[in-house]
GROMACS .gro file of N, CA, C and O in nm:
model
  512
    1MET      N    1   2.580  -4.455 -12.709
    1MET     CA    2   2.438  -4.475 -12.687
    1MET      C    3   2.417  -4.527 -12.545
    1MET      O    4   2.493  -4.608 -12.495
    2THR      N    5   2.313  -4.478 -12.483
    2THR     CA    6   2.274  -4.520 -12.348
    2THR      C    7   2.143  -4.597 -12.359
    2THR      O    8   2.052  -4.552 -12.429
    3THR      N    9   2.133  -4.712 -12.290
    3THR     CA   10   2.014  -4.796 -12.300
    3THR      C   11   1.976  -4.849 -12.163
    3THR      O   12   2.063  -4.878 -12.080
    4GLN      N   13   1.844  -4.862 -12.142
    4GLN     CA   14   1.794  -4.920 -12.017
    4GLN      C   15   1.656  -4.979 -12.042
    4GLN      O   16   1.578  -4.924 -12.121
    5ILE      N   17   1.625  -5.090 -11.974
    5ILE     CA   18   1.493  -5.152 -11.982
    5ILE      C   19   1.425  -5.139 -11.847
    5ILE      O   20   1.484  -5.172 -11.744
    6THR      N   21   1.301  -5.090 -11.849
    6THR     CA   22   1.218  -5.079 -11.728
    6THR      C   23   1.081  -5.135 -11.762
    6THR      O   24   1.019  -5.092 -11.859
    7SER      N   25   1.033  -5.231 -11.684
    7SER     CA   26   0.898  -5.287 -11.700
    7SER      C   27   0.869  -5.329 -11.844
    7SER      O   28   0.759  -5.307 -11.896
    8GLY      N   29   0.969  -5.385 -11.910
    8GLY     CA   30   0.948  -5.436 -12.045
    8GLY      C   31   0.953  -5.331 -12.155
    8GLY      O   32   0.916  -5.359 -12.269
    9VAL      N   33   1.000  -5.212 -12.124
    9VAL     CA   34   1.015  -5.107 -12.225
    9VAL      C   35   1.161  -5.064 -12.227
    9VAL      O   36   1.218  -5.026 -12.125
   10LYS      N   37   1.222  -5.074 -12.345
   10LYS     CA   38   1.363  -5.043 -12.363
   10LYS      C   39   1.377  -4.902 -12.420
   10LYS      O   40   1.317  -4.869 -12.522
   11ILE      N   41   1.457  -4.820 -12.353
   11ILE     CA   42   1.483  -4.683 -12.396
   11ILE      C   43   1.630  -4.674 -12.435
   11ILE      O   44   1.719  -4.708 -12.357
   12SER      N   45   1.656  -4.626 -12.558
   12SER     CA   46   1.792  -4.603 -12.607
   12SER      C   47   1.804  -4.457 -12.648
   12SER      O   48   1.714  -4.404 -12.715
   13VAL      N   49   1.913  -4.392 -12.608
   13VAL     CA   50   1.931  -4.249 -12.632
   13VAL      C   51   2.068  -4.221 -12.691
   13VAL      O   52   2.168  -4.274 -12.645
   14GLU      N   53   2.070  -4.134 -12.792
   14GLU     CA   54   2.193  -4.081 -12.850
   14GLU      C   55   2.180  -3.930 -12.851
   14GLU      O   56   2.075  -3.877 -12.887
   15SER      N   57   2.286  -3.859 -12.813
   15SER     CA   58   2.281  -3.712 -12.815
   15SER      C   59   2.396  -3.658 -12.899
   15SER      O   60   2.501  -3.721 -12.910
   16THR      N   61   2.374  -3.540 -12.958
   16THR     CA   62   2.478  -3.475 -13.039
   16THR      C   63   2.473  -3.325 -13.016
   16THR      O   64   2.366  -3.266 -12.996
   17TYR      N   65   2.590  -3.266 -13.018
   17TYR     CA   66   2.603  -3.121 -13.007
   17TYR      C   67   2.570  -3.059 -13.143
   17TYR      O   68   2.617  -3.106 -13.246
   18GLN      N   69   2.493  -2.954 -13.142
   18GLN     CA   70   2.450  -2.886 -13.265
   18GLN      C   71   2.524  -2.753 -13.279
   18GLN      O   72   2.469  -2.646 -13.248
   19SER      N   73   2.648  -2.759 -13.325
   19SER     CA   74   2.730  -2.637 -13.333
   19SER      C   75   2.669  -2.531 -13.424
   19SER      O   76   2.680  -2.411 -13.396
   20GLU      N   77   2.601  -2.574 -13.531
   20GLU     CA   78   2.542  -2.478 -13.624
   20GLU      C   79   2.426  -2.398 -13.563
   20GLU      O   80   2.390  -2.293 -13.614
   21TYR      N   81   2.368  -2.448 -13.455
   21TYR     CA   82   2.258  -2.378 -13.388
   21TYR      C   83   2.300  -2.319 -13.253
   21TYR      O   84   2.218  -2.269 -13.178
   22SER      N   85   2.428  -2.328 -13.223
   22SER     CA   86   2.480  -2.280 -13.095
   22SER      C   87   2.552  -2.146 -13.113
   22SER      O   88   2.599  -2.114 -13.222
   23ASN      N   89   2.557  -2.071 -13.004
   23ASN     CA   90   2.627  -1.943 -13.002
   23ASN      C   91   2.696  -1.930 -12.866
   23ASN      O   92   2.642  -1.869 -12.773
   24PRO      N   93   2.816  -1.990 -12.854
   24PRO     CA   94   2.884  -1.990 -12.724
   24PRO      C   95   2.907  -1.851 -12.665
   24PRO      O   96   2.901  -1.835 -12.543
   25GLU      N   97   2.931  -1.751 -12.749
   25GLU     CA   98   2.954  -1.615 -12.698
   25GLU      C   99   2.832  -1.562 -12.622
   25GLU      O  100   2.845  -1.478 -12.533
   26ASN      N  101   2.714  -1.612 -12.657
   26ASN     CA  102   2.590  -1.570 -12.590
   26ASN      C  103   2.535  -1.678 -12.497
   26ASN      O  104   2.416  -1.678 -12.465
   27GLU      N  105   2.622  -1.771 -12.455
   27GLU     CA  106   2.584  -1.880 -12.364
   27GLU      C  107   2.464  -1.959 -12.416
   27GLU      O  108   2.369  -1.988 -12.343
   28HIS      N  109   2.469  -1.994 -12.544
   28HIS     CA  110   2.362  -2.073 -12.606
   28HIS      C  111   2.425  -2.196 -12.672
   28HIS      O  112   2.494  -2.184 -12.772
   29PHE      N  113   2.402  -2.313 -12.610
   29PHE     CA  114   2.457  -2.439 -12.657
   29PHE      C  115   2.341  -2.532 -12.687
   29PHE      O  116   2.263  -2.565 -12.597
   30MET      N  117   2.327  -2.571 -12.812
   30MET     CA  118   2.213  -2.652 -12.855
   30MET      C  119   2.254  -2.799 -12.873
   30MET      O  120   2.360  -2.827 -12.932
   31PHE      N  121   2.169  -2.887 -12.825
   31PHE     CA  122   2.192  -3.031 -12.834
   31PHE      C  123   2.068  -3.098 -12.891
   31PHE      O  124   1.956  -3.056 -12.861
   32ALA      N  125   2.089  -3.200 -12.971
   32ALA     CA  126   1.979  -3.283 -13.020
   32ALA      C  127   1.994  -3.421 -12.956
   32ALA      O  128   2.105  -3.464 -12.923
   33TYR      N  129   1.880  -3.488 -12.939
   33TYR     CA  130   1.886  -3.626 -12.891
   33TYR      C  131   1.781  -3.709 -12.965
   33TYR      O  132   1.675  -3.660 -13.000
   34ARG      N  133   1.820  -3.832 -12.991
   34ARG     CA  134   1.732  -3.928 -13.058
   34ARG      C  135   1.700  -4.038 -12.959
   34ARG      O  136   1.790  -4.099 -12.900
   35ILE      N  137   1.571  -4.062 -12.941
   35ILE     CA  138   1.527  -4.164 -12.846
   35ILE      C  139   1.449  -4.272 -12.921
   35ILE      O  140   1.362  -4.241 -13.002
   36THR      N  141   1.485  -4.396 -12.892
   36THR     CA  142   1.411  -4.511 -12.944
   36THR      C  143   1.345  -4.579 -12.825
   36THR      O  144   1.411  -4.613 -12.727
   37ILE      N  145   1.213  -4.597 -12.837
   37ILE     CA  146   1.134  -4.664 -12.733
   37ILE      C  147   1.090  -4.797 -12.793
   37ILE      O  148   1.021  -4.799 -12.895
   38GLU      N  149   1.130  -4.906 -12.731
   38GLU     CA  150   1.097  -5.039 -12.781
   38GLU      C  151   1.015  -5.116 -12.677
   38GLU      O  152   1.056  -5.123 -12.561
   39ASN      N  153   0.905  -5.172 -12.720
   39ASN     CA  154   0.824  -5.254 -12.631
   39ASN      C  155   0.873  -5.398 -12.639
   39ASN      O  156   0.846  -5.468 -12.736
   40VAL      N  157   0.949  -5.439 -12.539
   40VAL     CA  158   1.000  -5.576 -12.534
   40VAL      C  159   0.916  -5.663 -12.438
   40VAL      O  160   0.956  -5.775 -12.405
   41SER      N  161   0.800  -5.612 -12.398
   41SER     CA  162   0.711  -5.688 -12.310
   41SER      C  163   0.610  -5.765 -12.395
   41SER      O  164   0.611  -5.759 -12.518
   42GLU      N  165   0.520  -5.835 -12.329
   42GLU     CA  166   0.415  -5.910 -12.400
   42GLU      C  167   0.282  -5.835 -12.400
   42GLU      O  168   0.180  -5.890 -12.439
   43TYR      N  169   0.284  -5.707 -12.359
   43TYR     CA  170   0.160  -5.628 -12.349
   43TYR      C  171   0.170  -5.502 -12.435
   43TYR      O  172   0.276  -5.442 -12.447
   44THR      N  173   0.059  -5.459 -12.488
   44THR     CA  174   0.054  -5.331 -12.559
   44THR      C  175   0.056  -5.218 -12.458
   44THR      O  176  -0.012  -5.223 -12.354
   45VAL      N  177   0.138  -5.116 -12.487
   45VAL     CA  178   0.153  -5.003 -12.395
   45VAL      C  179   0.138  -4.872 -12.473
   45VAL      O  180   0.156  -4.868 -12.595
   46GLN      N  181   0.104  -4.766 -12.401
   46GLN     CA  182   0.096  -4.634 -12.462
   46GLN      C  183   0.171  -4.534 -12.375
   46GLN      O  184   0.160  -4.535 -12.252
   47LEU      N  185   0.247  -4.448 -12.440
   47LEU     CA  186   0.318  -4.341 -12.371
   47LEU      C  187   0.220  -4.225 -12.351
   47LEU      O  188   0.160  -4.178 -12.448
   48LEU      N  189   0.204  -4.181 -12.228
   48LEU     CA  190   0.111  -4.074 -12.196
   48LEU      C  191   0.180  -3.940 -12.173
   48LEU      O  192   0.139  -3.838 -12.228
   49ARG      N  193   0.282  -3.941 -12.089
   49ARG     CA  194   0.348  -3.817 -12.047
   49ARG      C  195   0.499  -3.838 -12.036
   49ARG      O  196   0.546  -3.950 -12.031
   50ARG      N  197   0.570  -3.725 -12.027
   50ARG     CA  198   0.715  -3.730 -12.006
   50ARG      C  199   0.752  -3.638 -11.890
   50ARG      O  200   0.682  -3.539 -11.863
   51HIS      N  201   0.861  -3.673 -11.825
   51HIS     CA  202   0.918  -3.588 -11.719
   51HIS      C  203   1.068  -3.586 -11.739
   51HIS      O  204   1.132  -3.692 -11.748
   52TRP      N  205   1.126  -3.466 -11.750
   52TRP     CA  206   1.270  -3.450 -11.769
   52TRP      C  207   1.331  -3.377 -11.651
   52TRP      O  208   1.274  -3.278 -11.602
   53ASN      N  209   1.450  -3.421 -11.610
   53ASN     CA  210   1.539  -3.346 -11.522
   53ASN      C  211   1.656  -3.305 -11.610
   53ASN      O  212   1.723  -3.391 -11.668
   54ILE      N  213   1.678  -3.177 -11.622
   54ILE     CA  214   1.784  -3.124 -11.708
   54ILE      C  215   1.883  -3.049 -11.620
   54ILE      O  216   1.845  -2.957 -11.547
   55PHE      N  217   2.010  -3.090 -11.626
   55PHE     CA  218   2.115  -3.028 -11.546
   55PHE      C  219   2.213  -2.957 -11.638
   55PHE      O  220   2.265  -3.016 -11.732
   56ASP      N  221   2.237  -2.830 -11.610
   56ASP     CA  222   2.334  -2.749 -11.682
   56ASP      C  223   2.451  -2.727 -11.586
   56ASP      O  224   2.431  -2.691 -11.469
   57SER      N  225   2.575  -2.746 -11.632
   57SER     CA  226   2.691  -2.743 -11.543
   57SER      C  227   2.716  -2.608 -11.474
   57SER      O  228   2.794  -2.602 -11.380
   58ILE      N  229   2.650  -2.502 -11.518
   58ILE     CA  230   2.665  -2.376 -11.446
   58ILE      C  231   2.573  -2.370 -11.324
   58ILE      O  232   2.562  -2.267 -11.260
   59GLY      N  233   2.509  -2.483 -11.293
   59GLY     CA  234   2.430  -2.491 -11.171
   59GLY      C  235   2.280  -2.476 -11.190
   59GLY      O  236   2.207  -2.465 -11.093
   60ILE      N  237   2.235  -2.479 -11.312
   60ILE     CA  238   2.091  -2.466 -11.339
   60ILE      C  239   2.031  -2.605 -11.350
   60ILE      O  240   2.080  -2.690 -11.425
   61ASN      N  241   1.925  -2.630 -11.275
   61ASN     CA  242   1.848  -2.754 -11.284
   61ASN      C  243   1.706  -2.717 -11.326
   61ASN      O  244   1.645  -2.629 -11.265
   62LYS      N  245   1.656  -2.785 -11.430
   62LYS     CA  246   1.519  -2.761 -11.476
   62LYS      C  247   1.443  -2.893 -11.477
   62LYS      O  248   1.501  -2.998 -11.499
   63GLN      N  249   1.314  -2.883 -11.452
   63GLN     CA  250   1.225  -2.997 -11.468
   63GLN      C  251   1.121  -2.959 -11.571
   63GLN      O  252   1.068  -2.848 -11.569
   64VAL      N  253   1.096  -3.051 -11.663
   64VAL     CA  254   1.001  -3.027 -11.771
   64VAL      C  255   0.904  -3.144 -11.775
   64VAL      O  256   0.945  -3.260 -11.780
   65ASP      N  257   0.775  -3.114 -11.773
   65ASP     CA  258   0.670  -3.215 -11.782
   65ASP      C  259   0.580  -3.181 -11.901
   65ASP      O  260   0.561  -3.063 -11.933
   66GLY      N  261   0.524  -3.284 -11.962
   66GLY     CA  262   0.432  -3.258 -12.071
   66GLY      C  263   0.368  -3.386 -12.121
   66GLY      O  264   0.411  -3.497 -12.088
   67ASP      N  265   0.264  -3.369 -12.201
   67ASP     CA  266   0.195  -3.482 -12.261
   67ASP      C  267   0.275  -3.537 -12.378
   67ASP      O  268   0.326  -3.459 -12.460
   68GLY      N  269   0.287  -3.668 -12.386
   68GLY     CA  270   0.349  -3.733 -12.499
   68GLY      C  271   0.492  -3.690 -12.527
   68GLY      O  272   0.560  -3.634 -12.441
   69VAL      N  273   0.535  -3.717 -12.650
   69VAL     CA  274   0.667  -3.678 -12.698
   69VAL      C  275   0.650  -3.618 -12.837
   69VAL      O  276   0.583  -3.676 -12.922
   70VAL      N  277   0.705  -3.501 -12.857
   70VAL     CA  278   0.693  -3.424 -12.982
   70VAL      C  279   0.551  -3.433 -13.040
   70VAL      O  280   0.533  -3.460 -13.158
   71GLY      N  281   0.452  -3.410 -12.954
   71GLY     CA  282   0.313  -3.406 -12.997
   71GLY      C  283   0.246  -3.540 -13.019
   71GLY      O  284   0.133  -3.545 -13.069
   72GLU      N  285   0.311  -3.650 -12.982
   72GLU     CA  286   0.254  -3.782 -13.004
   72GLU      C  287   0.246  -3.861 -12.873
   72GLU      O  288   0.328  -3.840 -12.783
   73GLN      N  289   0.148  -3.950 -12.867
   73GLN     CA  290   0.135  -4.044 -12.756
   73GLN      C  291   0.131  -4.184 -12.816
   73GLN      O  292   0.024  -4.245 -12.828
   74PRO      N  293   0.247  -4.234 -12.859
   74PRO     CA  294   0.250  -4.359 -12.935
   74PRO      C  295   0.199  -4.480 -12.857
   74PRO      O  296   0.222  -4.492 -12.737
   75ILE      N  297   0.130  -4.568 -12.931
   75ILE     CA  298   0.086  -4.697 -12.879
   75ILE      C  299   0.177  -4.802 -12.941
   75ILE      O  300   0.195  -4.805 -13.063
   76LEU      N  301   0.235  -4.886 -12.855
   76LEU     CA  302   0.331  -4.986 -12.901
   76LEU      C  303   0.285  -5.126 -12.863
   76LEU      O  304   0.276  -5.160 -12.745
   77ALA      N  305   0.256  -5.207 -12.965
   77ALA     CA  306   0.227  -5.348 -12.943
   77ALA      C  307   0.359  -5.419 -12.911
   77ALA      O  308   0.467  -5.364 -12.937
   78PRO      N  309   0.353  -5.540 -12.858
   78PRO     CA  310   0.476  -5.613 -12.831
   78PRO      C  311   0.564  -5.620 -12.957
   78PRO      O  312   0.515  -5.648 -13.067
   79GLY      N  313   0.693  -5.589 -12.940
   79GLY     CA  314   0.788  -5.593 -13.051
   79GLY      C  315   0.796  -5.465 -13.133
   79GLY      O  316   0.884  -5.451 -13.217
   80GLU      N  317   0.706  -5.370 -13.112
   80GLU     CA  318   0.708  -5.245 -13.188
   80GLU      C  319   0.798  -5.142 -13.121
   80GLU      O  320   0.827  -5.150 -13.001
   81SER      N  321   0.840  -5.043 -13.201
   81SER     CA  322   0.922  -4.936 -13.148
   81SER      C  323   0.878  -4.802 -13.205
   81SER      O  324   0.808  -4.796 -13.307
   82HIS      N  325   0.918  -4.696 -13.137
   82HIS     CA  326   0.890  -4.559 -13.179
   82HIS      C  327   1.018  -4.479 -13.159
   82HIS      O  328   1.081  -4.488 -13.055
   83GLN      N  329   1.053  -4.399 -13.259
   83GLN     CA  330   1.174  -4.318 -13.249
   83GLN      C  331   1.138  -4.172 -13.276
   83GLN      O  332   1.055  -4.143 -13.362
   84TYR      N  333   1.202  -4.082 -13.203
   84TYR     CA  334   1.183  -3.940 -13.228
   84TYR      C  335   1.311  -3.865 -13.196
   84TYR      O  336   1.399  -3.914 -13.128
   85VAL      N  337   1.318  -3.743 -13.249
   85VAL     CA  338   1.432  -3.655 -13.226
   85VAL      C  339   1.379  -3.526 -13.165
   85VAL      O  340   1.276  -3.474 -13.209
   86SER      N  341   1.447  -3.477 -13.064
   86SER     CA  342   1.411  -3.351 -13.001
   86SER      C  343   1.540  -3.279 -12.965
   86SER      O  344   1.649  -3.324 -12.999
   87GLY      N  345   1.527  -3.167 -12.893
   87GLY     CA  346   1.645  -3.090 -12.859
   87GLY      C  347   1.636  -3.023 -12.725
   87GLY      O  348   1.529  -3.016 -12.663
   88CYS      N  349   1.751  -2.973 -12.682
   88CYS     CA  350   1.762  -2.904 -12.554
   88CYS      C  351   1.873  -2.801 -12.566
   88CYS      O  352   1.977  -2.829 -12.626
   89ASN      N  353   1.851  -2.683 -12.512
   89ASN     CA  354   1.959  -2.585 -12.510
   89ASN      C  355   2.002  -2.560 -12.367
   89ASN      O  356   1.922  -2.564 -12.273
   90LEU      N  357   2.133  -2.539 -12.351
   90LEU     CA  358   2.192  -2.512 -12.222
   90LEU      C  359   2.265  -2.378 -12.229
   90LEU      O  360   2.292  -2.326 -12.338
   91LYS      N  361   2.300  -2.325 -12.113
   91LYS     CA  362   2.380  -2.203 -12.106
   91LYS      C  363   2.530  -2.236 -12.097
   91LYS      O  364   2.612  -2.146 -12.097
   92SER      N  365   2.562  -2.365 -12.086
   92SER     CA  366   2.702  -2.407 -12.081
   92SER      C  367   2.723  -2.522 -12.178
   92SER      O  368   2.628  -2.576 -12.234
   93GLU      N  369   2.847  -2.561 -12.193
   93GLU     CA  370   2.882  -2.666 -12.289
   93GLU      C  371   2.872  -2.807 -12.232
   93GLU      O  372   2.895  -2.904 -12.302
   94LEU      N  373   2.834  -2.818 -12.105
   94LEU     CA  374   2.825  -2.948 -12.038
   94LEU      C  375   2.696  -2.960 -11.959
   94LEU      O  376   2.657  -2.867 -11.887
   95GLY      N  377   2.634  -3.075 -11.968
   95GLY     CA  378   2.515  -3.101 -11.888
   95GLY      C  379   2.470  -3.245 -11.908
   95GLY      O  380   2.540  -3.326 -11.968
   96PHE      N  381   2.352  -3.274 -11.857
   96PHE     CA  382   2.293  -3.406 -11.880
   96PHE      C  383   2.142  -3.397 -11.863
   96PHE      O  384   2.089  -3.300 -11.808
   97MET      N  385   2.075  -3.499 -11.914
   97MET     CA  386   1.930  -3.513 -11.899
   97MET      C  387   1.900  -3.654 -11.852
   97MET      O  388   1.974  -3.747 -11.882
   98GLU      N  389   1.790  -3.668 -11.783
   98GLU     CA  390   1.734  -3.798 -11.744
   98GLU      C  391   1.589  -3.775 -11.706
   98GLU      O  392   1.546  -3.661 -11.689
   99GLY      N  393   1.514  -3.881 -11.694
   99GLY     CA  394   1.374  -3.863 -11.657
   99GLY      C  395   1.297  -3.993 -11.666
   99GLY      O  396   1.353  -4.101 -11.646
  100TYR      N  397   1.166  -3.979 -11.698
  100TYR     CA  398   1.083  -4.098 -11.713
  100TYR      C  399   0.964  -4.067 -11.803
  100TYR      O  400   0.926  -3.952 -11.822
  101TYR      N  401   0.911  -4.175 -11.860
  101TYR     CA  402   0.785  -4.168 -11.933
  101TYR      C  403   0.678  -4.231 -11.846
  101TYR      O  404   0.701  -4.335 -11.784
  102GLU      N  405   0.562  -4.168 -11.842
  102GLU     CA  406   0.446  -4.229 -11.778
  102GLU      C  407   0.372  -4.305 -11.887
  102GLU      O  408   0.337  -4.247 -11.990
  103MET      N  409   0.351  -4.434 -11.863
  103MET     CA  410   0.289  -4.518 -11.964
  103MET      C  411   0.171  -4.593 -11.903
  103MET      O  412   0.158  -4.601 -11.782
  104ILE      N  413   0.087  -4.647 -11.992
  104ILE     CA  414  -0.027  -4.726 -11.948
  104ILE      C  415  -0.026  -4.859 -12.022
  104ILE      O  416   0.003  -4.864 -12.141
  105ARG      N  417  -0.055  -4.967 -11.947
  105ARG     CA  418  -0.067  -5.100 -12.005
  105ARG      C  419  -0.210  -5.120 -12.051
  105ARG      O  420  -0.303  -5.103 -11.973
  106GLU      N  421  -0.230  -5.155 -12.177
  106GLU     CA  422  -0.365  -5.171 -12.234
  106GLU      C  423  -0.445  -5.282 -12.164
  106GLU      O  424  -0.565  -5.269 -12.146
  107LEU      N  425  -0.377  -5.388 -12.122
  107LEU     CA  426  -0.443  -5.504 -12.064
  107LEU      C  427  -0.528  -5.468 -11.942
  107LEU      O  428  -0.644  -5.508 -11.931
  108ASP      N  429  -0.471  -5.391 -11.849
  108ASP     CA  430  -0.541  -5.362 -11.724
  108ASP      C  431  -0.545  -5.213 -11.690
  108ASP      O  432  -0.582  -5.176 -11.579
  109ASN      N  433  -0.505  -5.127 -11.785
  109ASN     CA  434  -0.502  -4.982 -11.764
  109ASN      C  435  -0.414  -4.940 -11.647
  109ASN      O  436  -0.436  -4.835 -11.587
  110SER      N  437  -0.313  -5.021 -11.615
  110SER     CA  438  -0.223  -4.983 -11.506
  110SER      C  439  -0.120  -4.883 -11.558
  110SER      O  440  -0.068  -4.895 -11.669
  111ILE      N  441  -0.095  -4.782 -11.475
  111ILE     CA  442   0.002  -4.677 -11.506
  111ILE      C  443   0.137  -4.717 -11.448
  111ILE      O  444   0.144  -4.767 -11.336
  112PHE      N  445   0.243  -4.695 -11.523
  112PHE     CA  446   0.377  -4.724 -11.473
  112PHE      C  447   0.475  -4.626 -11.534
  112PHE      O  448   0.447  -4.559 -11.633
  113HIS      N  449   0.592  -4.615 -11.470
  113HIS     CA  450   0.697  -4.524 -11.517
  113HIS      C  451   0.810  -4.604 -11.579
  113HIS      O  452   0.849  -4.708 -11.527
  114VAL      N  453   0.861  -4.552 -11.690
  114VAL     CA  454   0.975  -4.611 -11.760
  114VAL      C  455   1.090  -4.511 -11.748
  114VAL      O  456   1.078  -4.396 -11.793
  115HIS      N  457   1.199  -4.554 -11.689
  115HIS     CA  458   1.313  -4.466 -11.666
  115HIS      C  459   1.383  -4.433 -11.798
  115HIS      O  460   1.408  -4.522 -11.880
  116ILE      N  461   1.412  -4.305 -11.818
  116ILE     CA  462   1.496  -4.260 -11.929
  116ILE      C  463   1.635  -4.245 -11.870
  116ILE      O  464   1.657  -4.162 -11.782
  117PRO      N  465   1.730  -4.327 -11.916
  117PRO     CA  466   1.863  -4.323 -11.853
  117PRO      C  467   1.933  -4.189 -11.876
  117PRO      O  468   1.909  -4.122 -11.976
  118ARG      N  469   2.018  -4.155 -11.781
  118ARG     CA  470   2.094  -4.030 -11.791
  118ARG      C  471   2.181  -4.034 -11.916
  118ARG      O  472   2.248  -4.133 -11.944
  119PHE      N  473   2.180  -3.923 -11.991
  119PHE     CA  474   2.270  -3.910 -12.104
  119PHE      C  475   2.333  -3.772 -12.101
  119PHE      O  476   2.272  -3.675 -12.058
  120ASN      N  477   2.459  -3.768 -12.145
  120ASN     CA  478   2.535  -3.646 -12.139
  120ASN      C  479   2.508  -3.553 -12.258
  120ASN      O  480   2.481  -3.599 -12.368
  121LEU      N  481   2.517  -3.425 -12.229
  121LEU     CA  482   2.510  -3.320 -12.329
  121LEU      C  483   2.645  -3.250 -12.322
  121LEU      O  484   2.672  -3.176 -12.226
  122ILE      N  485   2.732  -3.278 -12.419
  122ILE     CA  486   2.869  -3.226 -12.416
  122ILE      C  487   2.903  -3.169 -12.553
  122ILE      O  488   2.891  -3.239 -12.654
  123ALA      N  489   2.946  -3.044 -12.555
  123ALA     CA  490   2.991  -2.984 -12.680
  123ALA      C  491   3.107  -3.065 -12.733
  123ALA      O  492   3.201  -3.098 -12.660
  124SER      N  493   3.103  -3.100 -12.861
  124SER     CA  494   3.200  -3.191 -12.919
  124SER      C  495   3.345  -3.145 -12.903
  124SER      O  496   3.435  -3.227 -12.885
  125TYR      N  497   3.370  -3.015 -12.904
  125TYR     CA  498   3.508  -2.967 -12.887
  125TYR      C  499   3.562  -2.993 -12.747
  125TYR      O  500   3.683  -2.991 -12.726
  126ARG      N  501   3.475  -3.022 -12.651
  126ARG     CA  502   3.520  -3.055 -12.515
  126ARG      C  503   3.568  -3.200 -12.504
  126ARG      O  504   3.629  -3.238 -12.405
  127LEU      N  505   3.539  -3.281 -12.605
  127LEU     CA  506   3.578  -3.421 -12.601
  127LEU      C  507   3.721  -3.444 -12.649
  127LEU      O  508   3.773  -3.552 -12.637
  128ASN      N  509   3.785  -3.342 -12.702
  128ASN     CA  510   3.922  -3.356 -12.754
  128ASN      C  511   4.025  -3.341 -12.645
  128ASN      O  512   4.014  -3.277 -12.552
   0.00000   0.00000   0.00000
């Protein structure tokens, strides 16, 4: 698990290779990741947008932006958390993702970025 705290918001990430949804012969490698967002600050915050940098070891870099996460823009009071699962497919068995969430503080409507720490996307058979 990879974890990082930025501006009072803790991000924890776990990733897994999805062999049942992958087809290596056709350069299709599927990965799932579970993210837990915890508000460890004293202010209520809301997640507005996400930005991903996705690196595939065959030299492909993608950037993905969008509103919320899996169709939600969670509001987190102090001490609350939100967890979701999503996925990413690569053309190779190795890669990584990292990025940030754009969030807003309810107290003063200030916008800030919360870093999503880099996490690896590695086909499990490569770990042996």
